[in-house]
Coordinates of C-alpha atoms and ligand atoms in Angstrom, one line a residue:
X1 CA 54.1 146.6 61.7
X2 CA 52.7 143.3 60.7
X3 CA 52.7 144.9 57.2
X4 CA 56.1 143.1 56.6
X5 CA 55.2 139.5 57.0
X6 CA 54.9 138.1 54.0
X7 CA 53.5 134.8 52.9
X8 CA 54.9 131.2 54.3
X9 CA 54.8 128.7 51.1
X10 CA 52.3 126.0 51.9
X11 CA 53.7 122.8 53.8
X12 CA 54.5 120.3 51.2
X13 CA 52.8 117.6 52.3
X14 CA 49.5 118.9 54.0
X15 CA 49.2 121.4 51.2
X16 CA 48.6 118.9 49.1
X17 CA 45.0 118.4 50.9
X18 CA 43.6 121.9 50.1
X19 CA 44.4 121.6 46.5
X20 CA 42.7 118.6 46.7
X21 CA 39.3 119.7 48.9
X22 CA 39.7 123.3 46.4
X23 CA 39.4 120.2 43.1
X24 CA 35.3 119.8 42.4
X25 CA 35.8 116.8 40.2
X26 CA 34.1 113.6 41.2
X27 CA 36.9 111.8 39.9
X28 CA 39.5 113.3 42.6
X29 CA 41.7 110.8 44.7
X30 CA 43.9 112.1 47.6
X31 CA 46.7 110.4 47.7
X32 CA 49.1 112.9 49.4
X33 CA 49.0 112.5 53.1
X34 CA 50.0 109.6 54.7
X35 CA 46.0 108.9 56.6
X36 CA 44.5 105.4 56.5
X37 CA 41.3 105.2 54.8
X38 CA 38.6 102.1 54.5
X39 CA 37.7 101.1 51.0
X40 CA 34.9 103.1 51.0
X41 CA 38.2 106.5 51.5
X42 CA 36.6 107.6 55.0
X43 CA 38.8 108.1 58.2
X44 CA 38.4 105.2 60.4
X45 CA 38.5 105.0 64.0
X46 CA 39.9 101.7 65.4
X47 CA 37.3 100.1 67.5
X48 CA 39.4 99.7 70.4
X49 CA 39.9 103.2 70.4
X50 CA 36.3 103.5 71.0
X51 CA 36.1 100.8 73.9
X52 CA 39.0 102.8 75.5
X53 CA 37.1 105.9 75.2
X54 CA 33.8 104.3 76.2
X55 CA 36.2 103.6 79.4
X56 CA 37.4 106.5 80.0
X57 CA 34.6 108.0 80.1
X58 CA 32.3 105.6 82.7
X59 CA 35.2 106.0 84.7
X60 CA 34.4 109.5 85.5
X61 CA 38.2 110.5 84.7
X62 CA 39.0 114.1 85.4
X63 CA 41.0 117.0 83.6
X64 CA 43.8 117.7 85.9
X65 CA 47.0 118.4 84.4
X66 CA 49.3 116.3 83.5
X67 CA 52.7 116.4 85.0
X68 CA 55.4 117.7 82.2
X69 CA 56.8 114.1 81.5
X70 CA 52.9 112.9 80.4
X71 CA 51.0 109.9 82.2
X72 CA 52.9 108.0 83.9
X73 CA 51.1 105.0 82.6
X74 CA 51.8 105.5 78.9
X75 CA 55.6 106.2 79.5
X76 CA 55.6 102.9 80.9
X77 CA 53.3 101.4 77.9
X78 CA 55.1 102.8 74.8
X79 CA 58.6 102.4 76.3
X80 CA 57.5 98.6 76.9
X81 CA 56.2 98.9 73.3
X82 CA 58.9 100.1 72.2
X83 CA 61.3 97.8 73.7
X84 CA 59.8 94.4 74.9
X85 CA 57.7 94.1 78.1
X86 CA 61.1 92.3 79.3
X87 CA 63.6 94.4 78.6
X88 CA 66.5 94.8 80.5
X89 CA 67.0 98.5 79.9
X90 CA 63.7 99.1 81.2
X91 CA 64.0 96.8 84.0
X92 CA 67.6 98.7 85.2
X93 CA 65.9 102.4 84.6
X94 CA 68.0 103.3 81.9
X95 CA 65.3 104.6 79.8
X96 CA 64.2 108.2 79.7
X97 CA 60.7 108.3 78.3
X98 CA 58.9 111.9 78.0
X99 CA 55.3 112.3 76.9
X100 CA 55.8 114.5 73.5
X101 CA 52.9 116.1 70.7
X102 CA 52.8 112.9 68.6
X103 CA 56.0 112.1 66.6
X104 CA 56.3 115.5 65.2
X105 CA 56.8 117.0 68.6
X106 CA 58.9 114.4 70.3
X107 CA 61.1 114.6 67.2
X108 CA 61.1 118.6 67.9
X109 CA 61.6 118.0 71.8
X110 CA 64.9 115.4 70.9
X111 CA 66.1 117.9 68.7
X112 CA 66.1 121.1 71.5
X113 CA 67.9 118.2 73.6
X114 CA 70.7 117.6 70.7
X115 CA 71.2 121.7 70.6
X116 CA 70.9 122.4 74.1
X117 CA 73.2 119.3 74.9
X118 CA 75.5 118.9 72.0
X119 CA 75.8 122.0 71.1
X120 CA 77.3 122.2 67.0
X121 CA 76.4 118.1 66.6
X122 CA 75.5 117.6 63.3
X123 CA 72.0 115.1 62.4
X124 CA 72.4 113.3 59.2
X125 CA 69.3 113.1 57.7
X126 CA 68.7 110.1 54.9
X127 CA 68.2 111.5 51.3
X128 CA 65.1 111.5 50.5
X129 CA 63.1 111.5 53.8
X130 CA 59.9 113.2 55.4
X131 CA 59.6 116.4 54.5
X132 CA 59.4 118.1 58.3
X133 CA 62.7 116.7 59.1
X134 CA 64.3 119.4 57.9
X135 CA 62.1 122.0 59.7
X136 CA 62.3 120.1 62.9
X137 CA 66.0 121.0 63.0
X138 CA 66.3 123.9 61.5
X139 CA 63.9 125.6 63.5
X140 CA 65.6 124.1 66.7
X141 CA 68.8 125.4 65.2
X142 CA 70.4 121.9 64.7
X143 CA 73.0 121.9 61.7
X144 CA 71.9 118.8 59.5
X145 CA 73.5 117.4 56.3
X146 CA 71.7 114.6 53.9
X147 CA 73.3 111.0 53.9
X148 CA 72.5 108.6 50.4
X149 CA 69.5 106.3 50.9
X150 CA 67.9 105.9 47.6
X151 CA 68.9 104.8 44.5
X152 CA 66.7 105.8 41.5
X153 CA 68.5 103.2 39.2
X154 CA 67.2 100.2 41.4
X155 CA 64.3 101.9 43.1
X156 CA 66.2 100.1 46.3
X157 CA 68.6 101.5 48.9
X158 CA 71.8 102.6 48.0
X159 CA 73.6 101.0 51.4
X160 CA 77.1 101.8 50.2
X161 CA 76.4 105.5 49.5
X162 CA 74.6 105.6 52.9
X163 CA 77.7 103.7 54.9
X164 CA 79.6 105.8 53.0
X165 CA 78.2 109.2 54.3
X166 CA 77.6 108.1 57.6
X167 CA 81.6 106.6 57.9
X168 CA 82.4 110.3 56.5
X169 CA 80.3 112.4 59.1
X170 CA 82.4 114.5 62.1
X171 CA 82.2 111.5 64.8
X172 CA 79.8 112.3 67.5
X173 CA 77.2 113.0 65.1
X174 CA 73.3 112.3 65.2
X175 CA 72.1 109.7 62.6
X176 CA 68.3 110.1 62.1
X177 CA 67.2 106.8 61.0
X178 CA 63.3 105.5 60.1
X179 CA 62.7 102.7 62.5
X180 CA 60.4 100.9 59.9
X181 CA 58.5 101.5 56.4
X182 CA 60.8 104.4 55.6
X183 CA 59.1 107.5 54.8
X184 CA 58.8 108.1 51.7
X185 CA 60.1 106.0 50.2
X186 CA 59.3 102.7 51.6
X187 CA 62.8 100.6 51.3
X188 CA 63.9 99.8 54.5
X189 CA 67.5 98.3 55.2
X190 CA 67.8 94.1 55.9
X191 CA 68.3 93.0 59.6
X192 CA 72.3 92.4 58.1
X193 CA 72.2 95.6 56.9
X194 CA 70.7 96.9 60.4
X195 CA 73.9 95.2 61.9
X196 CA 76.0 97.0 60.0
X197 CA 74.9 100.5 60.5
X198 CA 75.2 99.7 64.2
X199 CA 78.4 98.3 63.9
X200 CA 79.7 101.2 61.8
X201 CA 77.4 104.0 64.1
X202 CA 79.2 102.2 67.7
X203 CA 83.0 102.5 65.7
X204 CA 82.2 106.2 64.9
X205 CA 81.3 107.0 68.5
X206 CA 78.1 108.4 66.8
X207 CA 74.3 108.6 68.3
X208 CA 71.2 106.9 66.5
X209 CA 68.2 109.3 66.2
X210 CA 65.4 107.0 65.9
X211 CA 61.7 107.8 64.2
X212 CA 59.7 105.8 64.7
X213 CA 55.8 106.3 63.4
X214 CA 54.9 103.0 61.7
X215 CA 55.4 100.3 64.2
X216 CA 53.1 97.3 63.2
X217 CA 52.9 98.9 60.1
X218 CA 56.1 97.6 58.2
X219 CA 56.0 93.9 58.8
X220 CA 52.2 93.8 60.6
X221 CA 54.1 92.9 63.5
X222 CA 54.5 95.3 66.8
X223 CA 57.6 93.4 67.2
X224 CA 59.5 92.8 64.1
X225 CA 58.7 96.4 63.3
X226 CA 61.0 97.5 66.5
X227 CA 64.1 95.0 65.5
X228 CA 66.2 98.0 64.8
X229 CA 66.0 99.7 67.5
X230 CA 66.2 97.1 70.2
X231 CA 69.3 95.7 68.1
X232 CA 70.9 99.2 69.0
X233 CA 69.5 98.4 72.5
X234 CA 70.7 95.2 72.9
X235 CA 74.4 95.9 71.6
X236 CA 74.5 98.6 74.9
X237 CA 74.3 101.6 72.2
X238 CA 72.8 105.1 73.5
X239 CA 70.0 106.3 71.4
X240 CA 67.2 108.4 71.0
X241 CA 64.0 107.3 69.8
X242 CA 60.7 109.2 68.8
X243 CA 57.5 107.2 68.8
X244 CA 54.1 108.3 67.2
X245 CA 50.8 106.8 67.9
X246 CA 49.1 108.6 64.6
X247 CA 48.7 106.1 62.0
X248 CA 48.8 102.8 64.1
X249 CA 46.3 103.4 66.5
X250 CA 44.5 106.5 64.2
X251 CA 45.4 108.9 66.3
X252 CA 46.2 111.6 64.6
X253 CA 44.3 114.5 66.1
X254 CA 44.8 113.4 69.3
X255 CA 48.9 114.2 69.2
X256 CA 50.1 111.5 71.1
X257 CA 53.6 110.2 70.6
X258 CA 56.8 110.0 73.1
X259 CA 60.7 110.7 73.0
X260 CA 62.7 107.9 74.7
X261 CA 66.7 108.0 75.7
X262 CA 67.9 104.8 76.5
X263 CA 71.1 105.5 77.9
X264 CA 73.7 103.4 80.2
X265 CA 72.9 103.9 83.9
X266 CA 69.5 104.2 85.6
X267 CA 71.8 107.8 87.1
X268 CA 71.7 109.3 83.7
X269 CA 68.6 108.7 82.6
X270 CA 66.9 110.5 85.7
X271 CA 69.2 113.6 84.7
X272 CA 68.3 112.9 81.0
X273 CA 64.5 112.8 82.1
X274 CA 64.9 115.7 83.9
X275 CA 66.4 118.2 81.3
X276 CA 63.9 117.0 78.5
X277 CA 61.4 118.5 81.1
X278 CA 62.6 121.5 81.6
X279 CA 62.6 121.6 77.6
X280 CA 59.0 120.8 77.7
X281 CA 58.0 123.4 80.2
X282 CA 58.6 126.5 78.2
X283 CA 57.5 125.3 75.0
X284 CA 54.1 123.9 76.4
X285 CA 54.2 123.0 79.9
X286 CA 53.0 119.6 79.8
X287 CA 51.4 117.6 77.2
X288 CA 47.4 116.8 76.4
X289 CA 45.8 113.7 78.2
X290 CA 43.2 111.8 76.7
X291 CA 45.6 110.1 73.8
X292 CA 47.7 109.0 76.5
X293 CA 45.1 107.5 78.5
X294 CA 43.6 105.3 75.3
X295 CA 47.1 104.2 74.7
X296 CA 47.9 103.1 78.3
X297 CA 44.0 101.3 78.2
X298 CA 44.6 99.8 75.0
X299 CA 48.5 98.7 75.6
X300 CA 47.9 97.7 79.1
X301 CA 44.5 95.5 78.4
X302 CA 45.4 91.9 77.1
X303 CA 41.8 91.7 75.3
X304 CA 42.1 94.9 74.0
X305 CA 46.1 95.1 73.1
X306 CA 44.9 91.6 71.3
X307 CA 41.8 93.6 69.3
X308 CA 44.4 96.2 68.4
X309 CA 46.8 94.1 67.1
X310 CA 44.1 92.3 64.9
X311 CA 42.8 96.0 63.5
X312 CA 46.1 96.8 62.9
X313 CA 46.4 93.9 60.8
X314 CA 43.4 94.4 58.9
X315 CA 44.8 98.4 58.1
X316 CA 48.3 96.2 57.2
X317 CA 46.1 94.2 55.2
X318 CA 43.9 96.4 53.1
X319 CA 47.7 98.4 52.0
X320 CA 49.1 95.4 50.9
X321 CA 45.9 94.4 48.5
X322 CA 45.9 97.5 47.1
X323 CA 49.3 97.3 46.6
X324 CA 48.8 94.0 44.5
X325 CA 46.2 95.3 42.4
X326 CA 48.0 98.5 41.5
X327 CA 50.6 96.1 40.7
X328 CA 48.4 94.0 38.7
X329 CA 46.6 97.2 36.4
X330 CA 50.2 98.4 35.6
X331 CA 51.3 95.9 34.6
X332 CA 48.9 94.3 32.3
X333 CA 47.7 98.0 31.4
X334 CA 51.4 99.0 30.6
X335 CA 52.8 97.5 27.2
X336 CA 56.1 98.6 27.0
X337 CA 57.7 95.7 29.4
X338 CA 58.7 98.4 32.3
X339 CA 59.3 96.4 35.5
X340 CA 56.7 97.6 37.7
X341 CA 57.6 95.2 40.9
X342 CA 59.1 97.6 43.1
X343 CA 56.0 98.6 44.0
X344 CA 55.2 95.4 45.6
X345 CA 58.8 95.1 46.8
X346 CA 58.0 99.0 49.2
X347 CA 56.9 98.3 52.6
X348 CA 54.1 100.6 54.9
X349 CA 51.4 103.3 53.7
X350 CA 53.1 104.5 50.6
X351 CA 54.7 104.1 47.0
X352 CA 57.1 106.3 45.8
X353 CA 56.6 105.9 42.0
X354 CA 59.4 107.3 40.4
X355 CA 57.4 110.4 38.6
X356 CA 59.0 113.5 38.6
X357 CA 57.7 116.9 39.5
X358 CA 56.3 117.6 36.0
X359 CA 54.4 114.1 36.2
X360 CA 52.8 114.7 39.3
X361 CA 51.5 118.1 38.0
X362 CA 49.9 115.5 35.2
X363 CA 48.3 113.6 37.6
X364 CA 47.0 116.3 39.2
X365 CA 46.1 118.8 36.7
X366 CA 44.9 116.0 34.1
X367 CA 43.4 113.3 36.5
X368 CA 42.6 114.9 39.8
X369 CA 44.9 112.7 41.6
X370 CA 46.9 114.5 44.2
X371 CA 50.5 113.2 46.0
X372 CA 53.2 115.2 46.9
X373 CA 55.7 116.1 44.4
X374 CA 58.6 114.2 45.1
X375 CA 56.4 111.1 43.4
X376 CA 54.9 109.5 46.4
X377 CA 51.8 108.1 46.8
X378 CA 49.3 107.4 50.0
X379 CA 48.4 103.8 49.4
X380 CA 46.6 103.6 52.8
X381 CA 44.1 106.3 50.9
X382 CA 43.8 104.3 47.9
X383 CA 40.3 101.6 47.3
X384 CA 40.8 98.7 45.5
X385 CA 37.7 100.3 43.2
X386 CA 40.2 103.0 42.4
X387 CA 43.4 101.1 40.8
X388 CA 42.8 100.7 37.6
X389 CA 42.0 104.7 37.3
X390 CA 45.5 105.4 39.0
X391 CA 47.1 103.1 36.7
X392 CA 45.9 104.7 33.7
X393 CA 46.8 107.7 35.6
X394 CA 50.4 107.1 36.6
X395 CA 50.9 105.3 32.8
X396 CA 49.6 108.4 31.2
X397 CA 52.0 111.1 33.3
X398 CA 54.8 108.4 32.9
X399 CA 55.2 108.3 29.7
X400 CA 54.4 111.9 29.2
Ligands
LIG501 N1 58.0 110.9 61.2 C1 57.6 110.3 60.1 C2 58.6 109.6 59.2 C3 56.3 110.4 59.6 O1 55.9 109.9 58.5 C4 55.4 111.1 60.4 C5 54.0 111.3 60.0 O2 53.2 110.5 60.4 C6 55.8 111.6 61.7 C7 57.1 111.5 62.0 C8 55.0 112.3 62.7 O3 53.7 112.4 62.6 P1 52.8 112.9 63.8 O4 53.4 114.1 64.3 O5 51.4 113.0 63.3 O6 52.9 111.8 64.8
LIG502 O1 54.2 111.9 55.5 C1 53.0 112.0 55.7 O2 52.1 112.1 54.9 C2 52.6 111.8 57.2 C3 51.6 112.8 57.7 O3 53.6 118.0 58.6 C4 52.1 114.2 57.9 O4 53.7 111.7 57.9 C5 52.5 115.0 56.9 C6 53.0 116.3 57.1 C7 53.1 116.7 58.4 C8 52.7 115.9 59.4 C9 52.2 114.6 59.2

């Protein structure tokens, strides 16, 4: 009977990796998934990630399950994270906060809330965005449309198409929104244009989906990176928010994220709370421990939340230098004039460059660089040794 399946097309992203590890040149550069790498292009695991584990572990902690909703003592740290330590939505219980599988899965559990709750809701979905978006709601049987968020002409955002499609959606919708460092493409709206899209979301009657898996990756700051969200917050607005814990604290194996309702009364949060378990229970009873417990040690340790902060930086800060030189070889490499500078102008781990499909086969099949093909490029798995060879790269393919 199994005879009939037939063959699932690679994912578009993490298929980019096994063409890459299948590539024997010595000149190949992954720059398809979104992974921080040191200079030298190895993983890295944070250091306080080490002393947490190094914890854990004198500690004698034990394997018990956890209870469907995740360690109690990470929902408290992310939402707090999330929020502000002081935030009166926290402090009056109207936050629902559910352990989920990293961002991927707290995205998947918010959308099997959305069908279950609101069934027929539509999500609006920014065009373009990360490619499991899609799948997330389409396999949770979510309808979703595409609102306008980028504008090839000024490689910025096009905020009138977007306010646009957003005023035009059934009201009572679902707006998926990147909290920070947009993904892929790296434009982010202003804090006025933040107010906005709240203004115009609350005057809709609509819902804010929030994803957030870059905070204190955008801006460098843990706090400035959550200014959307807690604008919604503080303007009395229900929302949903996913969190992921995968690129700023390098957890990516360890699938350790959370899905947060902030909703009006302390009343429906605990009913809230208590449906998104019994979402969780069939799909996989209750979620894996030992990410949560280095987030709540890290989060809930001054001296350590302090070292975080200052790793976090330092991954902040390699991106940004690389995203100077890259800059830099372009431009002097590139003599037609071509305005290179909205690649400095993009925010978080990535460029999206503006090549086309065809292109990004050249860079591939020519120079053995590898990003996915909607022209985006990993610059947290780019070396500063390496710019000058993508610049020829991309200014080869470009003009190609
Ligand atoms: N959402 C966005 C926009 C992402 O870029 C990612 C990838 O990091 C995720 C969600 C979820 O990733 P993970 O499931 O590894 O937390
Ligand atoms: O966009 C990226 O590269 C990251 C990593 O199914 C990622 O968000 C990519 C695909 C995927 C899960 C994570």
């Amino acid at each position: 009977k199994f005879e009939a399946v037939t063959m699932a097309p690679p994912d578009p992203i993490l298929g980019v990796s096994e063409a890459f590890r299948a590539d024997t040149s010595d000149a190949k550069l992954n720059l398809g998934v979104g992974a921080y790498r040191t200079e030298e292009l190895q993983p890295l695991v944070l250091n306080v990630v080490k002393k947490a584990e190094k914890k854990m572990l004198e500690s004698g902690e034990n394997k018990e399950y956890l209870p469907i909703e995740g360690l109690a003592a990470f929902n408290k740290a992310t939402a707090e994270l999330l929020l502000g330590a002081d935030s009166p939505a926290i402090k009056e219980g109207r936050v629902a906060t559910v352990q989920g599988l990293s961002g991927t899965g707290s995205l998947r559990l918010g959308a099997a809330f959305i069908q279950r709750y609101f069934p027929g809701a539509k999500v609006l979905i920014s065009s373009p965005t990360w490619g499991n978006h899609k799948n997330i709601f389409n396999d949770a049987g979510v309808p979703w449309s595409e609102y306008r968020y980028f504008e090839p002409k000024t490689v910025g955002l096009d905020f009138e198409g977007m306010m646009a499609d957003i005023k035009d959606a059934p009201s009572g919708s679902f707006i998926l929104l990147h909290g920070c460092a947009h993904n892929p493409t790296g434009i982010d709206p202003t804090p006025e244009q933040w107010e906005k899209i709240a203004d115009l979301i609350e005057e809709k009657g609509h819902m804010a989906f929030f994803d957030v898996a870059y905070q204190g990756f955008a801006s460098g700051s843990l706090d400035q990176d959550a200014d959307s969200v807690r604008l919604f917050v503080k303007r009395g607005l229900e929302i949903l928010v996913a969190q992921s814990y995968s690129k700023n604290l390098g957890l990516y194996a360890e699938r350790i994220g959370a899905i947060n309702a902030v909703v009006h009364s302390s009343d429906v949060a605990v009913r809230v709370k208590s449906q998104l378990k019994r979402l969780a229970r069939p799909m996989y009873s209750n979620p894996p421990v030992h990410g949560a417990k280095i987030v709540a040690n890290v989060v809930g340790d001054a001296a350590l939340f302090d070292e975080w902060r200052a790793e976090m930086e330092m991954m902040a800060g390699r991106i940004k230098t690389v995203r100077q030189r890259l800059y830099d070889d372009l431009s002097t490499k590139d003599k037609s004039g071509k305005d290179w500078s909205f690649v400095l102008k993009q925010i978080g781990m990535f460029s999206f460059t503006g090549l086309n499909r065809a292109q990004s086969d050249n860079m591939s099949d020519k120079w053995h660089v590898y990003m996915t093909k909607d022209g985006r490029i990993s610059l947290a798995g780019l070396s500063l040794a390496k710019c000058s060879y993508l610049a020829d790269a991309i200014i080869d393919s470009y003009y190609n």
